CSV table of C-alpha atoms and ligand atoms in Angstrom, one decimal:
chain,number,residue,atom,x,y,z
A,1,MET,CA,9.7,2.4,-16.5
A,2,SER,CA,6.7,2.7,-18.8
A,3,GLU,CA,4.7,0.2,-20.9
A,4,ALA,CA,3.7,0.1,-24.5
A,5,THR,CA,0.0,-0.1,-25.3
A,6,SER,CA,-1.3,-3.6,-25.7
A,7,ALA,CA,-4.4,-5.1,-27.4
A,8,ILE,CA,-5.8,-6.9,-24.3
A,9,GLU,CA,-7.1,-4.3,-21.8
A,10,VAL,CA,-7.1,-5.1,-18.1
A,11,CYS,CA,-9.7,-4.0,-15.6
A,12,ILE,CA,-10.2,-4.2,-11.9
A,13,ALA,CA,-13.2,-6.5,-11.3
A,14,GLY,CA,-13.4,-6.3,-7.5
A,15,THR,CA,-11.7,-4.9,-4.4
A,16,GLY,CA,-11.6,-6.0,-0.8
A,17,SER,CA,-9.9,-5.1,2.4
A,18,TYR,CA,-9.6,-6.2,6.0
A,19,VAL,CA,-8.2,-4.6,9.2
A,20,PRO,CA,-7.8,-6.3,12.6
A,21,GLU,CA,-10.3,-5.5,15.3
A,22,LYS,CA,-8.0,-4.1,17.9
A,23,ILE,CA,-7.7,-0.3,17.7
A,24,LEU,CA,-4.6,1.5,19.2
A,25,THR,CA,-5.4,5.2,19.8
A,26,ASN,CA,-2.9,8.0,20.0
A,27,ALA,CA,-3.8,8.4,23.7
A,28,GLU,CA,-2.9,4.8,24.4
A,29,LEU,CA,0.4,5.3,22.6
A,30,ALA,CA,1.1,8.3,24.8
A,31,VAL,CA,1.2,5.9,27.7
A,32,LEU,CA,3.9,3.8,26.0
A,33,VAL,CA,6.2,6.6,24.8
A,34,ASP,CA,6.7,10.3,25.3
A,35,THR,CA,4.2,11.6,22.7
A,36,SER,CA,0.8,13.2,22.5
A,37,ASP,CA,-2.4,13.0,20.4
A,38,GLU,CA,-1.8,16.6,19.5
A,39,TRP,CA,1.8,15.9,18.2
A,40,ILE,CA,0.8,12.9,16.2
A,41,VAL,CA,-2.3,14.4,14.7
A,42,SER,CA,-0.6,17.7,13.8
A,43,ARG,CA,2.5,16.1,12.3
A,44,THR,CA,0.9,13.1,10.6
A,45,GLY,CA,-2.9,13.2,10.6
A,46,ILE,CA,-3.1,9.8,12.2
A,47,LYS,CA,-5.6,9.3,15.0
A,48,GLU,CA,-5.5,5.5,15.5
A,49,ARG,CA,-4.2,2.4,13.9
A,50,ARG,CA,-5.2,-1.3,13.9
A,51,ILE,CA,-3.1,-4.0,15.6
A,52,ALA,CA,-3.3,-7.7,14.6
A,53,ALA,CA,-3.8,-10.3,17.3
A,54,GLU,CA,-0.9,-12.4,18.3
A,55,GLY,CA,-2.0,-15.4,16.3
A,56,GLU,CA,-3.2,-13.3,13.4
A,57,PHE,CA,-0.6,-13.4,10.6
A,58,THR,CA,-0.2,-11.4,7.4
A,59,SER,CA,-1.6,-14.3,5.3
A,60,HIS,CA,-4.8,-14.3,7.5
A,61,MET,CA,-5.4,-10.6,6.8
A,62,ALA,CA,-4.6,-11.1,3.1
A,63,THR,CA,-7.0,-14.0,2.8
A,64,HIS,CA,-9.9,-12.0,4.4
A,65,ALA,CA,-9.3,-9.1,2.0
A,66,ALA,CA,-9.0,-11.5,-1.0
A,67,ARG,CA,-12.3,-13.2,-0.2
A,68,ARG,CA,-14.0,-9.8,-0.3
A,69,ALA,CA,-12.4,-8.8,-3.6
A,70,LEU,CA,-13.4,-12.2,-5.1
A,71,GLU,CA,-16.9,-11.8,-4.0
A,72,GLN,CA,-17.2,-8.3,-5.5
A,73,ALA,CA,-15.7,-9.6,-8.7
A,74,GLY,CA,-18.3,-12.4,-8.8
A,75,MET,CA,-15.5,-15.0,-9.0
A,76,VAL,CA,-14.5,-18.0,-6.9
A,77,ALA,CA,-11.0,-18.9,-5.7
A,78,GLU,CA,-10.6,-21.7,-8.3
A,79,ASP,CA,-11.0,-19.1,-11.1
A,80,ILE,CA,-7.9,-17.3,-10.1
A,81,GLU,CA,-4.7,-18.0,-12.1
A,82,LEU,CA,-2.2,-15.8,-10.4
A,83,ILE,CA,-1.8,-14.5,-6.8
A,84,ILE,CA,0.8,-11.9,-6.0
A,85,VAL,CA,1.2,-10.8,-2.3
A,86,ALA,CA,3.1,-7.6,-1.8
A,87,THR,CA,4.5,-7.5,1.8
A,88,ILE,CA,7.6,-6.7,3.9
A,89,THR,CA,6.1,-8.7,6.8
A,90,PRO,CA,5.7,-12.2,5.3
A,91,ASP,CA,4.4,-15.1,7.6
A,92,THR,CA,7.8,-16.8,7.0
A,93,PRO,CA,10.9,-15.9,5.0
A,94,THR,CA,9.9,-18.9,2.8
A,95,PRO,CA,7.6,-20.1,1.5
A,96,ALA,CA,5.9,-17.0,0.2
A,97,THR,CA,2.9,-15.6,2.0
A,98,ALA,CA,1.0,-15.9,-1.3
A,99,CYS,CA,1.3,-19.7,-1.0
A,100,TYR,CA,-0.4,-19.7,2.4
A,101,VAL,CA,-3.1,-17.4,0.9
A,102,GLN,CA,-3.5,-19.8,-2.1
A,103,GLN,CA,-4.0,-22.7,0.4
A,104,ALA,CA,-6.5,-20.8,2.6
A,105,LEU,CA,-8.6,-19.7,-0.3
A,106,GLY,CA,-8.4,-23.0,-2.1
A,107,ALA,CA,-7.2,-21.2,-5.2
A,108,ASN,CA,-5.7,-24.4,-6.5
A,109,ASN,CA,-5.2,-23.2,-10.1
A,110,ALA,CA,-3.2,-20.2,-9.2
A,111,VAL,CA,0.6,-19.6,-9.4
A,112,ALA,CA,1.5,-17.7,-6.2
A,113,PHE,CA,4.5,-15.6,-5.2
A,114,ASP,CA,5.4,-12.6,-3.1
A,115,ILE,CA,7.1,-9.3,-4.0
A,116,SER,CA,9.0,-7.0,-1.7
A,117,ALA,CA,8.7,-3.4,-2.7
A,118,ALA,CA,7.6,-1.9,0.7
A,119,CYS,CA,4.8,0.6,0.5
A,120,SER,CA,5.0,0.5,-3.4
A,121,GLY,CA,4.4,-3.2,-3.6
A,122,PHE,CA,0.6,-3.2,-4.4
A,123,LEU,CA,1.2,-1.0,-7.5
A,124,TYR,CA,4.3,-3.0,-8.5
A,125,ALA,CA,2.0,-6.1,-8.3
A,126,MET,CA,-0.6,-4.3,-10.4
A,127,LYS,CA,1.8,-3.4,-13.1
A,128,ILE,CA,3.4,-6.9,-13.2
A,129,SER,CA,0.0,-8.7,-13.3
A,130,LYS,CA,-1.5,-6.2,-15.8
A,131,ARG,CA,1.4,-7.0,-18.2
A,132,LEU,CA,1.1,-10.8,-17.6
A,133,ILE,CA,-2.7,-10.6,-18.4
A,134,SER,CA,-2.3,-8.3,-21.4
A,135,ASP,CA,0.5,-10.6,-22.8
A,136,GLY,CA,-2.0,-13.5,-22.6
A,137,ALA,CA,0.0,-15.5,-20.0
A,138,PHE,CA,-2.9,-15.3,-17.4
A,139,LYS,CA,-6.6,-14.5,-17.7
A,140,ASN,CA,-6.8,-12.9,-14.3
A,141,ALA,CA,-4.8,-12.1,-11.1
A,142,LEU,CA,-5.5,-11.5,-7.4
A,143,ILE,CA,-3.1,-8.9,-6.1
A,144,ILE,CA,-2.9,-8.2,-2.4
A,145,GLY,CA,-1.0,-5.7,-0.2
A,146,ALA,CA,-0.8,-7.1,3.4
A,147,GLU,CA,1.3,-6.2,6.4
A,148,LYS,CA,1.7,-6.9,10.1
A,149,LEU,CA,3.9,-3.9,10.7
A,150,SER,CA,3.2,-4.1,14.5
A,151,ALA,CA,5.6,-7.1,14.4
A,152,VAL,CA,8.5,-5.0,13.0
A,153,THR,CA,7.8,-1.8,15.0
A,154,ASN,CA,10.1,-0.6,17.8
A,155,TRP,CA,7.5,0.2,20.5
A,156,ASP,CA,10.2,2.2,22.4
A,157,ASP,CA,10.9,4.6,19.5
A,158,ARG,CA,8.4,7.5,19.4
A,159,THR,CA,9.7,8.7,16.0
A,160,THR,CA,8.4,5.5,14.3
A,161,CYS,CA,5.9,3.6,16.5
A,162,VAL,CA,3.2,6.3,16.1
A,163,LEU,CA,3.2,5.9,12.3
A,164,PHE,CA,2.4,2.3,11.5
A,165,GLY,CA,-0.5,-0.2,11.6
A,166,ASP,CA,-1.7,-3.6,10.3
A,167,GLY,CA,-4.1,-4.5,7.5
A,168,ALA,CA,-4.7,-5.9,4.0
A,169,GLY,CA,-6.2,-4.8,0.8
A,170,ALA,CA,-6.8,-6.8,-2.4
A,171,ALA,CA,-8.0,-6.4,-6.0
A,172,VAL,CA,-9.0,-8.9,-8.7
A,173,LEU,CA,-7.7,-8.0,-12.2
A,174,ARG,CA,-8.9,-9.6,-15.4
A,175,ARG,CA,-9.3,-9.1,-19.1
A,176,ALA,CA,-11.7,-6.2,-19.7
A,177,GLU,CA,-14.8,-6.8,-21.9
A,178,PRO,CA,-15.5,-4.1,-24.5
A,179,GLY,CA,-17.0,-1.1,-22.8
A,180,GLU,CA,-15.5,-1.8,-19.4
A,181,GLY,CA,-12.9,0.4,-17.7
A,182,SER,CA,-9.3,-0.5,-17.8
A,183,ILE,CA,-5.9,0.3,-16.3
A,184,LEU,CA,-4.7,3.1,-18.7
A,185,ALA,CA,-1.1,3.7,-17.6
A,186,THR,CA,1.3,2.6,-15.0
A,187,GLU,CA,4.7,3.8,-13.8
A,188,MET,CA,7.2,2.5,-11.3
A,189,GLY,CA,10.7,3.5,-10.2
A,190,THR,CA,13.5,2.7,-7.7
A,191,ASP,CA,16.5,4.6,-6.2
A,192,GLY,CA,18.7,2.0,-4.5
A,193,ASN,CA,21.2,4.8,-3.5
A,194,LEU,CA,18.7,5.7,-0.7
A,195,THR,CA,18.3,2.3,1.0
A,196,HIS,CA,19.6,3.8,4.2
A,197,LEU,CA,16.7,6.3,4.6
A,198,LEU,CA,14.1,3.7,5.5
A,199,ASN,CA,14.8,0.0,6.4
A,200,ILE,CA,14.7,-2.9,8.7
A,201,PRO,CA,18.5,-3.6,9.2
A,202,GLY,CA,18.3,-7.0,10.9
A,203,GLY,CA,16.7,-10.4,10.0
A,204,GLY,CA,18.4,-10.9,6.6
A,205,THR,CA,21.8,-12.4,5.7
A,206,ALA,CA,23.5,-9.0,6.3
A,207,CYS,CA,22.5,-8.9,9.9
A,208,PRO,CA,21.0,-12.2,11.1
A,209,ILE,CA,18.9,-12.1,14.2
A,210,THR,CA,20.9,-12.8,17.4
A,211,ALA,CA,19.9,-12.2,21.0
A,212,LYS,CA,22.0,-9.0,21.0
A,213,ASN,CA,20.6,-7.7,17.6
A,214,ALA,CA,17.1,-8.4,18.8
A,215,ASN,CA,17.8,-6.6,22.0
A,216,ASP,CA,19.1,-3.6,20.0
A,217,HIS,CA,15.8,-3.6,18.0
A,218,LEU,CA,17.6,-4.3,14.7
A,219,GLN,CA,14.6,-6.3,13.4
A,220,THR,CA,12.4,-3.2,13.5
A,221,LEU,CA,11.8,-0.3,11.1
A,222,THR,CA,14.1,2.7,11.2
A,223,MET,CA,13.6,5.9,9.2
A,224,MET,CA,15.1,9.3,8.6
A,225,GLY,CA,11.7,10.9,8.5
A,226,LYS,CA,12.5,14.4,7.1
A,227,GLU,CA,14.6,13.0,4.2
A,228,VAL,CA,11.9,10.4,3.4
A,229,PHE,CA,9.3,13.2,3.4
A,230,LYS,CA,11.0,15.3,0.8
A,231,HIS,CA,11.6,12.4,-1.6
A,232,ALA,CA,8.1,11.1,-1.1
A,233,VAL,CA,6.5,14.4,-2.2
A,234,ASN,CA,8.7,14.8,-5.3
A,235,ARG,CA,8.6,11.2,-6.5
A,236,MET,CA,4.8,10.8,-6.0
A,237,LYS,CA,4.1,14.0,-7.8
A,238,GLU,CA,6.3,13.0,-10.7
A,239,ALA,CA,4.9,9.5,-11.0
A,240,ALA,CA,1.3,10.8,-10.8
A,241,GLU,CA,2.0,13.4,-13.5
A,242,LYS,CA,3.5,10.7,-15.8
A,243,VAL,CA,0.5,8.4,-15.6
A,244,ILE,CA,-2.0,11.2,-16.0
A,245,SER,CA,-0.2,12.5,-19.1
A,246,ARG,CA,0.5,9.0,-20.6
A,247,ALA,CA,-3.2,8.2,-20.2
A,248,GLY,CA,-4.0,11.4,-22.3
A,249,LEU,CA,-5.6,13.1,-19.3
A,250,HIS,CA,-5.2,16.3,-17.3
A,251,PRO,CA,-5.5,16.8,-13.5
A,252,GLU,CA,-9.0,18.2,-13.9
A,253,ASP,CA,-10.1,14.9,-15.5
A,254,ILE,CA,-9.2,12.9,-12.4
A,255,ALA,CA,-12.2,12.2,-10.2
A,256,CYS,CA,-10.2,10.7,-7.3
A,257,VAL,CA,-6.5,10.5,-6.3
A,258,ILE,CA,-5.7,7.7,-3.9
A,259,PRO,CA,-2.2,8.2,-2.5
A,260,HIS,CA,-0.1,6.1,-0.2
A,261,GLN,CA,-1.4,6.8,3.3
A,262,ALA,CA,1.7,7.7,5.3
A,263,ASN,CA,1.3,11.4,6.3
A,264,LEU,CA,-1.4,13.9,5.7
A,265,ARG,CA,1.1,16.6,5.1
A,266,ILE,CA,2.7,14.6,2.3
A,267,ILE,CA,-0.8,14.0,0.8
A,268,ASP,CA,-1.7,17.7,1.0
A,269,ALA,CA,1.6,18.7,-0.6
A,270,ILE,CA,1.1,16.3,-3.5
A,271,ALA,CA,-2.5,17.5,-4.0
A,272,ASP,CA,-1.3,21.0,-4.1
A,273,ARG,CA,1.5,20.3,-6.6
A,274,LEU,CA,-0.8,18.3,-8.9
A,275,ALA,CA,-3.5,21.0,-8.6
A,276,VAL,CA,-6.1,18.5,-7.6
A,277,PRO,CA,-8.6,19.9,-5.0
A,278,ASN,CA,-8.4,18.2,-1.6
A,279,GLU,CA,-12.0,16.9,-1.8
A,280,ARG,CA,-10.9,14.7,-4.7
A,281,VAL,CA,-8.1,13.1,-2.7
A,282,PHE,CA,-9.0,10.0,-0.7
A,283,VAL,CA,-7.6,9.9,2.9
A,284,ASN,CA,-8.2,7.2,5.5
A,285,LEU,CA,-4.8,7.3,7.3
A,286,ASP,CA,-6.5,8.9,10.4
A,287,LYS,CA,-8.0,5.4,11.0
A,288,TYR,CA,-5.2,3.1,10.1
A,289,GLY,CA,-1.8,4.9,10.0
A,290,ASN,CA,0.7,3.7,7.5
A,291,THR,CA,0.1,0.0,6.6
A,292,SER,CA,2.9,-0.1,3.9
A,293,ALA,CA,1.9,-2.2,0.9
A,294,ALA,CA,-1.7,-2.5,2.3
A,295,ALA,CA,-2.3,1.2,2.6
A,296,VAL,CA,-3.2,2.1,-1.0
A,297,ALA,CA,-5.1,-1.2,-1.4
A,298,ILE,CA,-7.3,-0.6,1.6
A,299,ALA,CA,-7.8,3.0,0.5
A,300,LEU,CA,-8.8,1.8,-3.0
A,301,ASP,CA,-11.4,-0.6,-1.6
A,302,GLU,CA,-12.9,2.0,0.8
A,303,ALA,CA,-13.0,4.6,-1.9
A,304,ASN,CA,-14.7,2.1,-4.2
A,305,ARG,CA,-17.2,0.9,-1.6
A,306,THR,CA,-18.1,4.4,-0.4
A,307,GLY,CA,-18.7,5.8,-3.8
A,308,ALA,CA,-15.7,8.2,-4.0
A,309,PHE,CA,-15.8,7.4,-7.7
A,310,LYS,CA,-18.1,5.7,-10.1
A,311,ARG,CA,-18.0,3.7,-13.3
A,312,GLY,CA,-16.3,5.6,-16.1
A,313,ASP,CA,-14.4,7.9,-13.7
A,314,ASN,CA,-10.7,8.3,-14.1
A,315,ILE,CA,-8.7,7.7,-10.9
A,316,VAL,CA,-5.0,7.8,-10.0
A,317,LEU,CA,-3.2,5.7,-7.4
A,318,VAL,CA,0.2,6.8,-6.3
A,319,VAL,CA,2.6,5.3,-3.8
A,320,PHE,CA,6.1,5.6,-2.3
A,321,GLY,CA,8.2,3.5,0.1
A,322,ALA,CA,11.5,2.0,1.2
A,323,GLY,CA,14.0,1.2,-1.5
A,324,LEU,CA,13.4,4.0,-2.3
A,325,THR,CA,10.5,2.9,-4.5
A,326,TRP,CA,7.6,4.6,-6.1
A,327,ALA,CA,4.7,3.8,-8.5
A,328,ALA,CA,1.5,5.1,-9.9
A,329,ALA,CA,-1.5,3.9,-12.0
A,330,ALA,CA,-4.2,5.8,-13.9
A,331,ILE,CA,-7.3,3.7,-14.2
A,332,ARG,CA,-10.7,4.3,-16.0
A,333,TRP,CA,-13.1,2.6,-13.6
B,1,COA,N1,5.9,12.6,19.7
B,1,COA,C1,6.5,13.7,20.1
B,1,COA,N2,7.6,14.3,19.6
B,1,COA,C2,8.2,13.6,18.6
B,1,COA,C3,7.7,12.4,18.1
B,1,COA,C4,6.5,11.9,18.7
B,1,COA,N3,5.9,10.8,18.3
B,1,COA,N4,8.5,12.0,17.1
B,1,COA,C5,9.5,12.9,17.0
B,1,COA,N5,9.3,13.8,17.9
B,1,COA,C6,10.1,15.0,18.2
B,1,COA,C7,11.5,14.8,17.7
B,1,COA,O1,12.3,14.2,18.7
B,1,COA,C8,12.0,16.2,17.4
B,1,COA,O2,12.3,16.8,18.7
B,1,COA,P1,13.6,17.8,18.8
B,1,COA,O3,13.3,18.9,17.9
B,1,COA,O4,13.6,18.1,20.2
B,1,COA,O5,14.8,17.0,18.3
B,1,COA,C9,10.7,16.9,17.0
B,1,COA,O6,9.6,16.1,17.4
B,1,COA,C10,10.6,17.1,15.4
B,1,COA,O7,10.9,15.8,14.9
B,1,COA,P2,11.0,15.7,13.3
B,1,COA,O8,11.5,14.3,13.0
B,1,COA,O9,11.8,16.8,12.8
B,1,COA,O10,9.5,15.8,13.0
B,1,COA,P3,8.8,16.0,11.5
B,1,COA,O11,8.0,17.2,11.5
B,1,COA,O12,9.8,15.7,10.4
B,1,COA,O13,7.8,14.7,11.6
B,1,COA,C11,7.6,12.5,10.7
B,1,COA,C12,8.3,13.4,11.7
B,1,COA,C13,8.1,11.1,10.8
B,1,COA,C14,6.1,12.5,11.1
B,1,COA,C15,7.8,13.1,9.3
B,1,COA,O14,9.1,13.3,9.1
B,1,COA,C16,7.3,12.1,8.2
B,1,COA,O15,6.1,11.8,8.2
B,1,COA,N6,8.2,11.7,7.4
B,1,COA,C17,7.8,10.8,6.3
B,1,COA,C18,7.4,9.5,6.8
B,1,COA,C19,6.9,8.6,5.8
B,1,COA,O16,6.2,9.0,5.0
B,1,COA,N7,7.4,7.4,5.9
B,1,COA,C20,6.9,6.3,5.1
B,1,COA,C21,7.2,6.4,3.7
B,1,COA,S1,6.6,5.0,3.0
């Protein structure tokens, strides 16, 4: 799905992120399940991940990240007109996690809702809010990717528990002033024929949580890793190419590619296929693992704050997740 060009340009005015204090290393995981630091690092690139405290919910992490994004944008919570939280691990099935975030921030003038698009959620939220701002419906938006995946991880399953972590990332979008950067092009897609490759089978109306279902770990993430891997590489490459070309750019014009942080081998394969050198691809999954909707948002904030790109640079964000879903954005910073 692509967008037509619109008169009102939309920029990213600030980014923020938050990860919980507790670090879970590969060595610690090797005590829980039959795995090793060597296996996890060589197959995924992940060295450690963050785990939220028991009383620390998705909305708490989202709120911390949001405060940092607002501060960088030079805005206060009351300025915000729209809050979208992308998550598959909401505090409660209803109301939306975005409502808790609105309350915690005191963003009393904002409309708030969640979207569920797994690891692609942050860029889905970016495209939706960009359109709503450029159509004139809202002046700005706070978009957040936040997950407490540790709550939906099967800690007995070595094929999945080594992959995931907790955290949140946020960005403030607003109308761009003349001379400021802008979101140049966005892309998103879905293939609902492949829902079975990556899902949480229990906890919804199809498979309500019962004592037996919980005992069988049906409320946790399951994945056919090899199949997901193939689709991830192909879809992310295609989506990135689309936004680069739609923005009138070429791979050599891109200062920084920020991909979904799931597996270093997937990231390397995409960089290779896009012909973007590895040093222009931002990676932080070694520290956090895959934090689903939060991953690209945390990476964007870290890349922004560590100077991986500067004002005027072109950057590309690209993501992939359950659904299957995928999305990309080309941005002039
Ligand atoms: N430690 C040690 N051995 C493990 C292991 C672990 N944590 N997890 C799996 N294994 C074993 C398997 O049991 C298998 O053993 P076998 O050959 O005796 O059956 C062997 O390692 C290879 O497993 P396989 O699943 O083929 O490994 P892989 O190279 O495909 O890597 C993933 C597994 C999950 C890391 C990889 O498929 C992947 O990253 N997929 C995409 C995941 C992803 O991006 N998901 C999120 C998208 S949003």
